[in-house]
Amino acid sequence: MNGQTTPSRAATEVTASTDQFVAWVRGAAPYIHAFRGRTFVIGFGGEVAAGARAQSLAYDCNLLAALGIRLVLVHGARPQIDAELARRGLEPRYHNGLRVTDADALECVKAAMAVTRIEVEALLSQGLPNTPMAGSYMRITGGNFITARPVGVVEGVDYLYTGAVRKIIAEEINADLDQQNVVLITPLGVSPAGEIFNLSMEEVAEAVAIAVHAEKLIYLCDAPGLLDADQHLIDSVTADEAERMFNAGEGLTEDLDLYLPCAIRAVRRGVARVHLIDHDKDGGLLLEFFTHAGVGTVVSRDPLFGLREATVEDVAALVALISPMEADGTLVRRGRELLEQEVDRFTVVEHDGVLVGCAALYPFSDERAAELACLAVTPEYRRAGLGDQLLRRIEQRARAQRLERLFVLTTRTAHWFRERGFSEIGPDALPRQKRELYNYQRRSKVFTKPL
């Protein structure tokens, strides 16, 4: 015995967990700063309000409000209305996905909406000790913010008391938000003549987001988001791309069939981003807004950023991009001539025609491995998740070459790679050619990730 003690496994795990927590909080800080004072409109159906995740949703909305985000919540009650109709021996009627609301159905709508709203308010009003809402008090407000009109007769079907939004009284909603209230909107509207109309939650959420100039419109839906042909989540999509998918009926669920047209219209009419998030994903709102990768699909009017493979014309911009990081020792120096020779290995990301990020792939095919090198993003765009997009593109390129693992050498960003599934290894585990070139004076840490 040498008198030294070895940390227990439990202590090591606690330390690792603590480090992860600290890294997550620090990583979330830029988003907290960016979203404070911004308006988010969150639309969710009655199945969410009555489902197993309703409690968690209340906790997360409480946290968003506590972080200074201006919240407007729009709830639906479709299953509750159907249940009330069944209780009264009435059959629900739909046409093209929209409820036909006669006088008897309207009574069921009013009853179900009232109960659902009270239940949502109750969830948002909790403050028990030893819960995420301990010590909090959310002021929930509402009002006659919506002027409605009848849908009328469409394709020979009279929708009766089913209505559409005529006007949103945005100044009143904003006045409540200015008082740090959370605005809860029930999708009922009144006409100037005093008639009550049943409105769809998704269209009310869309109209409210447009009227209050929301930063984000969020729909909690029955899917992870939009999926591609291989059933992989699509992180972001433009309104034009989303419209093409909708018209083709690609990957649409019952909710997405209703929500996607609203998302497309919203971003075309001024809402910065629309997010489609799985309502069964615990903490989905937090994961979408406070982690680099997110968990849902973002719909925007224009592409957020454009990724492509580099060409010789990009060399000057590459030099300008990576030079500051070469100067401070973050990146290994590469001369212009070397960049010209190896430019085909680079993937670049540009915003409005300006190159704002890059990464390179150096394959070692004999050992089924590849190096991720020269990952760089300009400082003003480091909060936009471009590093993650570049990493995913490099991984796709490596998989296309049938490579099995990716490795990276870094001196400054070890935590970033750990958070994205990389594990630390020693230089001796590098491919032979790279191992022979390893600079022991620079002492870069080596990380690897299976593909």
CSV table of N, CA and C in Angstrom, one decimal, residues 101-202:
chain,number,residue,atom,x,y,z
A,101,THR,N,-70.1,21.6,-36.6
A,101,THR,CA,-70.6,21.9,-35.2
A,101,THR,C,-72.1,22.4,-35.4
A,102,ASP,N,-73.0,21.5,-35.1
A,102,ASP,CA,-74.4,22.0,-35.0
A,102,ASP,C,-74.7,22.5,-33.6
A,103,ALA,N,-76.0,22.8,-33.3
A,103,ALA,CA,-76.3,23.5,-32.1
A,103,ALA,C,-76.1,22.5,-30.9
A,104,ASP,N,-76.4,21.2,-31.1
A,104,ASP,CA,-76.2,20.2,-30.0
A,104,ASP,C,-74.7,20.0,-29.8
A,105,ALA,N,-73.9,20.0,-30.9
A,105,ALA,CA,-72.5,19.8,-30.8
A,105,ALA,C,-71.8,21.0,-30.1
A,106,LEU,N,-72.4,22.2,-30.4
A,106,LEU,CA,-71.8,23.4,-29.8
A,106,LEU,C,-71.9,23.3,-28.3
A,107,GLU,N,-73.0,22.8,-27.7
A,107,GLU,CA,-73.1,22.7,-26.3
A,107,GLU,C,-72.1,21.8,-25.7
A,108,CYS,N,-71.8,20.7,-26.5
A,108,CYS,CA,-70.7,19.8,-26.0
A,108,CYS,C,-69.4,20.4,-26.1
A,109,VAL,N,-69.2,21.2,-27.2
A,109,VAL,CA,-67.9,22.0,-27.3
A,109,VAL,C,-67.7,22.9,-26.1
A,110,LYS,N,-68.7,23.7,-25.8
A,110,LYS,CA,-68.6,24.6,-24.7
A,110,LYS,C,-68.3,23.9,-23.4
A,111,ALA,N,-69.0,22.8,-23.1
A,111,ALA,CA,-68.7,22.1,-21.9
A,111,ALA,C,-67.3,21.5,-21.8
A,112,ALA,N,-66.9,20.9,-22.9
A,112,ALA,CA,-65.6,20.2,-22.9
A,112,ALA,C,-64.5,21.2,-22.9
A,113,MET,N,-64.6,22.3,-23.6
A,113,MET,CA,-63.6,23.4,-23.6
A,113,MET,C,-63.5,24.0,-22.2
A,114,ALA,N,-64.6,24.2,-21.5
A,114,ALA,CA,-64.5,24.8,-20.2
A,114,ALA,C,-63.8,23.9,-19.2
A,115,VAL,N,-64.1,22.6,-19.2
A,115,VAL,CA,-63.5,21.7,-18.3
A,115,VAL,C,-62.0,21.6,-18.6
A,116,THR,N,-61.7,21.5,-19.9
A,116,THR,CA,-60.3,21.3,-20.2
A,116,THR,C,-59.5,22.5,-19.8
A,117,ARG,N,-60.0,23.7,-20.0
A,117,ARG,CA,-59.3,24.9,-19.7
A,117,ARG,C,-59.0,25.0,-18.2
A,118,ILE,N,-60.1,24.6,-17.4
A,118,ILE,CA,-59.9,24.6,-15.9
A,118,ILE,C,-58.8,23.6,-15.5
A,119,GLU,N,-58.8,22.5,-16.1
A,119,GLU,CA,-57.8,21.5,-15.8
A,119,GLU,C,-56.4,21.9,-16.1
A,120,VAL,N,-56.2,22.6,-17.3
A,120,VAL,CA,-54.9,23.1,-17.7
A,120,VAL,C,-54.5,24.2,-16.7
A,121,GLU,N,-55.4,25.1,-16.3
A,121,GLU,CA,-55.1,26.2,-15.4
A,121,GLU,C,-54.6,25.6,-14.0
A,122,ALA,N,-55.3,24.5,-13.6
A,122,ALA,CA,-55.0,23.9,-12.4
A,122,ALA,C,-53.5,23.3,-12.4
A,123,LEU,N,-53.2,22.7,-13.6
A,123,LEU,CA,-51.8,22.2,-13.7
A,123,LEU,C,-50.8,23.3,-13.6
A,124,LEU,N,-51.1,24.4,-14.2
A,124,LEU,CA,-50.2,25.5,-14.3
A,124,LEU,C,-50.1,26.3,-13.0
A,125,SER,N,-51.0,26.0,-12.1
A,125,SER,CA,-51.1,26.8,-10.8
A,125,SER,C,-50.5,26.1,-9.6
A,126,GLN,N,-49.8,25.0,-9.9
A,126,GLN,CA,-49.2,24.2,-8.8
A,126,GLN,C,-48.1,25.0,-8.1
A,127,GLY,N,-47.7,24.6,-6.9
A,127,GLY,CA,-46.6,25.2,-6.3
A,127,GLY,C,-46.2,24.4,-5.0
A,128,LEU,N,-46.4,23.1,-5.1
A,128,LEU,CA,-46.1,22.2,-3.9
A,128,LEU,C,-44.6,22.2,-3.7
A,129,PRO,N,-44.1,22.0,-2.4
A,129,PRO,CA,-42.7,21.8,-2.2
A,129,PRO,C,-42.3,20.5,-2.8
A,130,ASN,N,-41.0,20.4,-3.1
A,130,ASN,CA,-40.3,19.2,-3.6
A,130,ASN,C,-40.9,18.9,-5.0
A,131,THR,N,-41.3,19.9,-5.8
A,131,THR,CA,-41.7,19.7,-7.2
A,131,THR,C,-41.0,20.8,-8.0
A,132,PRO,N,-40.9,20.7,-9.3
A,132,PRO,CA,-40.2,21.7,-10.1
A,132,PRO,C,-40.9,23.1,-10.0
A,133,MET,N,-42.2,23.1,-9.5
A,133,MET,CA,-42.9,24.4,-9.5
A,133,MET,C,-42.9,24.9,-8.1
A,134,ALA,N,-42.1,24.4,-7.2
A,134,ALA,CA,-42.1,24.9,-5.8
A,134,ALA,C,-41.7,26.3,-5.7
A,135,GLY,N,-42.5,27.1,-5.0
A,135,GLY,CA,-42.3,28.5,-4.8
A,135,GLY,C,-42.6,29.4,-5.9
A,136,SER,N,-43.2,28.8,-7.0
A,136,SER,CA,-43.6,29.6,-8.2
A,136,SER,C,-45.1,30.0,-8.1
A,137,TYR,N,-45.4,31.1,-8.9
A,137,TYR,CA,-46.8,31.4,-9.0
A,137,TYR,C,-46.9,32.0,-10.4
A,138,MET,N,-47.6,31.2,-11.3
A,138,MET,CA,-47.8,31.6,-12.7
A,138,MET,C,-49.2,32.3,-12.7
A,139,ARG,N,-49.2,33.5,-13.1
A,139,ARG,CA,-50.5,34.2,-13.3
A,139,ARG,C,-51.0,33.8,-14.7
A,140,ILE,N,-52.2,33.1,-14.7
A,140,ILE,CA,-52.8,32.6,-16.0
A,140,ILE,C,-53.9,33.6,-16.3
A,141,THR,N,-53.9,34.1,-17.5
A,141,THR,CA,-54.9,35.1,-17.9
A,141,THR,C,-55.5,34.6,-19.2
A,142,GLY,N,-56.7,35.1,-19.5
A,142,GLY,CA,-57.3,34.9,-20.8
A,142,GLY,C,-58.3,36.0,-21.1
A,143,GLY,N,-59.1,35.9,-22.1
A,143,GLY,CA,-60.0,36.9,-22.5
A,143,GLY,C,-60.6,36.8,-23.8
A,144,ASN,N,-61.5,37.7,-24.2
A,144,ASN,CA,-62.1,37.6,-25.5
A,144,ASN,C,-61.2,38.2,-26.6
A,145,PHE,N,-60.1,37.5,-26.8
A,145,PHE,CA,-59.1,38.0,-27.7
A,145,PHE,C,-59.4,37.6,-29.2
A,146,ILE,N,-60.4,36.8,-29.5
A,146,ILE,CA,-60.6,36.3,-30.8
A,146,ILE,C,-62.0,36.7,-31.3
A,147,THR,N,-62.0,37.4,-32.4
A,147,THR,CA,-63.2,37.6,-33.2
A,147,THR,C,-63.3,36.6,-34.3
A,148,ALA,N,-64.5,35.9,-34.3
A,148,ALA,CA,-64.6,34.8,-35.3
A,148,ALA,C,-65.7,35.0,-36.3
A,149,ARG,N,-65.6,34.2,-37.3
A,149,ARG,CA,-66.7,34.2,-38.4
A,149,ARG,C,-67.0,32.8,-38.7
A,150,PRO,N,-68.1,32.5,-39.3
A,150,PRO,CA,-68.5,31.1,-39.6
A,150,PRO,C,-67.7,30.7,-40.8
A,151,VAL,N,-67.3,29.4,-40.8
A,151,VAL,CA,-66.6,28.8,-42.0
A,151,VAL,C,-67.6,28.8,-43.2
A,152,GLY,N,-68.9,28.6,-42.9
A,152,GLY,CA,-69.9,28.6,-43.9
A,152,GLY,C,-70.1,27.3,-44.6
A,153,VAL,N,-70.5,27.3,-45.9
A,153,VAL,CA,-70.8,26.1,-46.7
A,153,VAL,C,-69.6,25.9,-47.6
A,154,VAL,N,-69.0,24.7,-47.4
A,154,VAL,CA,-67.8,24.3,-48.2
A,154,VAL,C,-68.1,23.0,-48.8
A,155,GLU,N,-67.9,22.9,-50.2
A,155,GLU,CA,-68.2,21.6,-50.9
A,155,GLU,C,-69.6,21.1,-50.6
A,156,GLY,N,-70.5,22.0,-50.4
A,156,GLY,CA,-71.9,21.5,-50.1
A,156,GLY,C,-72.1,21.2,-48.7
A,157,VAL,N,-71.1,21.3,-47.8
A,157,VAL,CA,-71.3,21.0,-46.4
A,157,VAL,C,-71.4,22.3,-45.6
A,158,ASP,N,-72.5,22.4,-44.8
A,158,ASP,CA,-72.6,23.6,-44.0
A,158,ASP,C,-72.0,23.3,-42.6
A,159,TYR,N,-71.0,24.1,-42.3
A,159,TYR,CA,-70.2,23.8,-41.0
A,159,TYR,C,-70.9,24.4,-39.8
A,160,LEU,N,-72.0,25.2,-40.0
A,160,LEU,CA,-72.8,25.7,-38.9
A,160,LEU,C,-72.0,26.5,-37.9
A,161,TYR,N,-71.8,26.0,-36.7
A,161,TYR,CA,-71.1,26.8,-35.7
A,161,TYR,C,-69.6,26.5,-35.6
A,162,THR,N,-69.1,25.9,-36.7
A,162,THR,CA,-67.6,25.8,-36.8
A,162,THR,C,-67.2,27.1,-37.4
A,163,GLY,N,-66.2,27.7,-36.8
A,163,GLY,CA,-65.7,29.0,-37.3
A,163,GLY,C,-64.3,29.1,-37.7
A,164,ALA,N,-63.9,30.3,-38.1
A,164,ALA,CA,-62.5,30.6,-38.5
A,164,ALA,C,-62.2,31.9,-37.8
A,165,VAL,N,-60.9,32.1,-37.6
A,165,VAL,CA,-60.4,33.4,-37.0
A,165,VAL,C,-60.7,34.6,-37.9
A,166,ARG,N,-61.3,35.6,-37.4
A,166,ARG,CA,-61.5,36.8,-38.2
A,166,ARG,C,-60.5,37.8,-37.8
A,167,LYS,N,-60.2,37.9,-36.5
A,167,LYS,CA,-59.3,38.9,-36.0
A,167,LYS,C,-58.7,38.5,-34.6
A,168,ILE,N,-57.5,38.7,-34.3
A,168,ILE,CA,-56.9,38.5,-33.0
A,168,ILE,C,-56.6,39.9,-32.4
A,169,ILE,N,-57.1,40.1,-31.2
A,169,ILE,CA,-56.8,41.4,-30.5
A,169,ILE,C,-55.4,41.3,-29.9
A,170,ALA,N,-54.4,41.5,-30.7
A,170,ALA,CA,-53.0,41.3,-30.3
A,170,ALA,C,-52.6,42.2,-29.2
A,171,GLU,N,-53.1,43.5,-29.2
A,171,GLU,CA,-52.6,44.5,-28.2
A,171,GLU,C,-53.0,44.0,-26.8
A,172,GLU,N,-54.1,43.4,-26.7
A,172,GLU,CA,-54.5,42.9,-25.4
A,172,GLU,C,-53.7,41.7,-24.9
A,173,ILE,N,-53.4,40.8,-25.8
A,173,ILE,CA,-52.5,39.7,-25.5
A,173,ILE,C,-51.2,40.2,-25.0
A,174,ASN,N,-50.6,41.2,-25.8
A,174,ASN,CA,-49.3,41.7,-25.5
A,174,ASN,C,-49.3,42.5,-24.2
A,175,ALA,N,-50.4,43.1,-23.9
A,175,ALA,CA,-50.5,43.8,-22.6
A,175,ALA,C,-50.5,42.8,-21.4
A,176,ASP,N,-51.1,41.7,-21.6
A,176,ASP,CA,-51.0,40.7,-20.5
A,176,ASP,C,-49.6,40.1,-20.4
A,177,LEU,N,-49.0,39.9,-21.6
A,177,LEU,CA,-47.6,39.4,-21.6
A,177,LEU,C,-46.6,40.4,-21.0
A,178,ASP,N,-46.9,41.7,-21.2
A,178,ASP,CA,-46.0,42.7,-20.6
A,178,ASP,C,-46.1,42.7,-19.1
A,179,GLN,N,-47.2,42.2,-18.5
A,179,GLN,CA,-47.4,42.1,-17.1
A,179,GLN,C,-46.8,40.8,-16.5
A,180,GLN,N,-46.1,40.1,-17.4
A,180,GLN,CA,-45.5,38.8,-17.0
A,180,GLN,C,-46.5,37.7,-16.7
A,181,ASN,N,-47.7,37.8,-17.4
A,181,ASN,CA,-48.7,36.8,-17.3
A,181,ASN,C,-48.5,35.7,-18.4
A,182,VAL,N,-48.9,34.5,-18.1
A,182,VAL,CA,-49.0,33.5,-19.1
A,182,VAL,C,-50.4,33.5,-19.7
A,183,VAL,N,-50.5,33.7,-21.0
A,183,VAL,CA,-51.9,33.8,-21.6
A,183,VAL,C,-52.3,32.4,-22.1
A,184,LEU,N,-53.4,32.0,-21.6
A,184,LEU,CA,-54.0,30.7,-22.0
A,184,LEU,C,-55.2,30.9,-22.8
A,185,ILE,N,-55.2,30.4,-24.0
A,185,ILE,CA,-56.3,30.7,-25.0
A,185,ILE,C,-57.1,29.4,-25.3
A,186,THR,N,-58.4,29.5,-25.1
A,186,THR,CA,-59.3,28.4,-25.5
A,186,THR,C,-59.8,28.7,-26.9
A,187,PRO,N,-59.8,27.7,-27.8
A,187,PRO,CA,-60.2,28.0,-29.2
A,187,PRO,C,-61.7,28.1,-29.4
A,188,LEU,N,-62.3,29.1,-28.8
A,188,LEU,CA,-63.6,29.6,-29.1
A,188,LEU,C,-63.6,31.0,-29.5
A,189,GLY,N,-64.4,31.4,-30.4
A,189,GLY,CA,-64.4,32.8,-30.8
A,189,GLY,C,-65.9,33.3,-30.9
A,190,VAL,N,-66.0,34.6,-30.8
A,190,VAL,CA,-67.3,35.2,-30.8
A,190,VAL,C,-67.4,36.2,-32.0
A,191,SER,N,-68.6,36.2,-32.7
A,191,SER,CA,-68.8,37.1,-33.8
A,191,SER,C,-69.3,38.4,-33.2
A,192,PRO,N,-69.2,39.5,-34.0
A,192,PRO,CA,-69.7,40.8,-33.6
A,192,PRO,C,-71.2,40.7,-33.2
A,193,ALA,N,-71.9,39.7,-33.7
A,193,ALA,CA,-73.3,39.5,-33.4
A,193,ALA,C,-73.5,38.8,-32.1
A,194,GLY,N,-72.4,38.3,-31.5
A,194,GLY,CA,-72.5,37.6,-30.2
A,194,GLY,C,-72.6,36.1,-30.4
A,195,GLU,N,-72.5,35.5,-31.6
A,195,GLU,CA,-72.5,34.1,-31.8
A,195,GLU,C,-71.2,33.5,-31.4
A,196,ILE,N,-71.3,32.3,-30.8
A,196,ILE,CA,-70.1,31.5,-30.4
A,196,ILE,C,-69.7,30.5,-31.5
A,197,PHE,N,-68.4,30.5,-31.8
A,197,PHE,CA,-68.0,29.5,-32.8
A,197,PHE,C,-66.9,28.6,-32.3
A,198,ASN,N,-66.9,27.4,-32.7
A,198,ASN,CA,-65.9,26.4,-32.4
A,198,ASN,C,-64.7,26.6,-33.4
A,199,LEU,N,-63.5,26.8,-32.9
A,199,LEU,CA,-62.4,27.0,-33.7
A,199,LEU,C,-61.4,25.9,-33.6
A,200,SER,N,-60.5,25.7,-34.6
A,200,SER,CA,-59.5,24.7,-34.4
A,200,SER,C,-58.3,25.2,-33.7
A,201,MET,N,-57.7,24.4,-32.8
A,201,MET,CA,-56.6,24.8,-32.0
A,201,MET,C,-55.5,25.3,-32.9
A,202,GLU,N,-55.1,24.5,-33.9
A,202,GLU,CA,-54.0,24.8,-34.7
A,202,GLU,C,-54.1,26.1,-35.5
